[in-house]
Short mmCIF file of C-alpha atoms in Angstrom, two decimals:
data_model
loop_
_atom_site.label_atom_id
_atom_site.label_comp_id
_atom_site.label_asym_id
_atom_site.label_seq_id
_atom_site.Cartn_x
_atom_site.Cartn_y
_atom_site.Cartn_z
CA UNK A 1 180.75 67.89 -17.36
CA UNK A 2 182.44 67.51 -20.89
CA UNK A 3 183.95 64.29 -19.60
CA UNK A 4 180.36 63.47 -18.34
CA UNK A 5 178.25 63.96 -21.28
CA UNK A 6 180.23 61.44 -23.30
CA UNK A 7 180.65 59.14 -20.91
CA UNK A 8 176.40 58.77 -20.51
CA UNK A 9 175.64 59.49 -23.79
CA UNK A 10 174.28 56.38 -25.77
CA UNK A 11 176.28 56.04 -28.57
CA UNK A 12 178.10 58.88 -30.74
CA UNK A 13 177.75 61.86 -30.06
CA UNK A 14 179.31 65.25 -31.98
CA UNK A 15 181.06 67.82 -30.35
CA UNK A 16 178.13 70.42 -31.22
CA UNK A 17 175.92 68.18 -29.17
CA UNK A 18 178.35 68.25 -25.99
CA UNK A 19 178.48 71.92 -26.46
CA UNK A 20 174.21 72.11 -26.63
CA UNK A 21 174.28 69.70 -23.35
CA UNK A 22 177.06 71.30 -21.41
CA UNK A 23 175.76 74.65 -22.02
CA UNK A 24 172.63 74.04 -19.95
CA UNK A 25 175.02 73.79 -16.90
CA UNK A 26 177.83 75.94 -17.81
CA UNK A 27 177.10 78.86 -20.31
CA UNK A 28 179.97 80.45 -21.24
CA UNK A 29 181.74 77.11 -22.48
CA UNK A 30 182.34 77.23 -25.78
CA UNK A 31 183.25 75.20 -29.01
CA UNK A 32 186.93 75.73 -28.73
CA UNK A 33 186.90 74.03 -25.32
CA UNK A 34 184.99 71.16 -25.99
CA UNK A 35 187.15 69.78 -29.20
CA UNK A 36 190.81 70.39 -26.73
CA UNK A 37 189.26 68.25 -23.89
CA UNK A 38 188.25 65.81 -26.79
CA UNK A 39 191.86 65.50 -27.90
CA UNK A 40 192.89 65.38 -24.56
CA UNK A 41 190.32 62.63 -24.13
CA UNK A 42 191.48 60.61 -27.27
CA UNK A 43 195.18 60.91 -26.03
CA UNK A 44 194.16 58.62 -23.12
CA UNK A 45 192.40 56.37 -25.23
CA UNK A 46 188.95 57.02 -23.12
CA UNK A 47 187.24 58.29 -26.51
CA UNK A 48 186.92 57.39 -29.86
CA UNK A 49 186.50 59.50 -33.05
CA UNK A 50 185.03 58.35 -36.33
CA UNK A 51 185.14 60.82 -39.28
CA UNK A 52 181.92 61.16 -40.92
CA UNK A 53 183.38 62.10 -44.05
CA UNK A 54 184.57 66.14 -44.33
CA UNK A 55 185.36 67.39 -41.29
CA UNK A 56 182.33 65.70 -39.64
CA UNK A 57 183.41 63.55 -36.03
CA UNK A 58 181.42 61.25 -33.55
CA UNK A 59 182.84 60.92 -30.68
CA UNK A 60 182.38 57.68 -28.16
CA UNK A 61 183.55 56.28 -25.02
CA UNK A 62 185.28 53.21 -25.23
CA UNK A 63 185.49 50.58 -22.94
CA UNK A 64 186.86 47.45 -24.74
CA UNK A 65 190.04 47.57 -26.77
CA UNK A 66 188.92 47.24 -30.09
CA UNK A 67 186.19 49.65 -31.47
CA UNK A 68 185.22 49.32 -35.11
CA UNK A 69 182.51 50.78 -36.96
CA UNK A 70 180.58 50.95 -40.33
CA UNK A 71 179.96 54.29 -41.67
CA UNK A 72 177.50 55.27 -44.17
CA UNK A 73 178.28 58.25 -46.51
CA UNK A 74 175.23 58.94 -47.64
CA UNK A 75 173.13 59.16 -44.35
CA UNK A 76 176.35 59.09 -41.97
CA UNK A 77 174.82 55.66 -39.91
CA UNK A 78 177.13 54.19 -37.82
CA UNK A 79 176.96 50.38 -37.00
CA UNK A 80 179.31 48.83 -34.38
CA UNK A 81 181.42 46.22 -35.84
CA UNK A 82 182.45 43.02 -33.23
CA UNK A 83 186.02 43.34 -32.42
CA UNK A 84 186.44 39.61 -33.87
CA UNK A 85 186.14 40.81 -37.39
CA UNK A 86 189.19 42.74 -36.96
CA UNK A 87 190.79 40.08 -35.13
CA UNK A 88 190.59 38.24 -38.17
CA UNK A 89 191.81 41.09 -40.54
CA UNK A 90 194.60 41.39 -37.97
CA UNK A 91 195.67 38.12 -38.42
CA UNK A 92 195.55 37.83 -41.92
CA UNK A 93 197.79 40.79 -42.39
CA UNK A 94 200.00 39.10 -39.93
CA UNK A 95 200.52 35.86 -42.18
CA UNK A 96 200.69 37.35 -45.25
CA UNK A 97 203.04 40.21 -44.84
CA UNK A 98 204.73 39.09 -41.60
CA UNK A 99 203.30 42.46 -39.77
CA UNK A 100 201.65 42.70 -36.25
CA UNK A 101 199.16 45.27 -36.65
CA UNK A 102 197.59 46.92 -33.83
CA UNK A 103 193.89 48.05 -34.87
CA UNK A 104 192.55 49.64 -32.21
CA UNK A 105 189.84 51.74 -34.00
CA UNK A 106 188.69 51.28 -37.54
CA UNK A 107 185.97 52.62 -39.59
CA UNK A 108 185.01 51.46 -43.14
CA UNK A 109 183.10 53.86 -45.41
CA UNK A 110 180.31 52.86 -47.88
CA UNK A 111 176.36 52.98 -48.63
CA UNK A 112 174.58 51.11 -45.75
CA UNK A 113 171.39 48.66 -47.13
CA UNK A 114 169.11 51.34 -46.09
CA UNK A 115 170.47 53.90 -48.80
CA UNK A 116 171.51 51.62 -51.66
#
């Protein structure tokens, strides 16, 4: 059931939101079960997690290699970045430092245009 909720969510979803959805069908599930399941999905590279600041995370199903975000520290809005942004950064790191980076998930924190 957790799999289905994450897979069919429209974008990012928190563990609490997942729990709320799953409890409709499985009222005895608890938040620790949701977190354990999310950790397993992360290890399997099925989902990504984005730190929203502090201890707050949003989860999202990933169906492509690179998955990158801009995260507003004020309103917690998440904007997805095209993978080509990180491809350029990765190439620059390789050229300048001789280091082959493997950037699969990356979050850049700042202030969105609306909150500035």
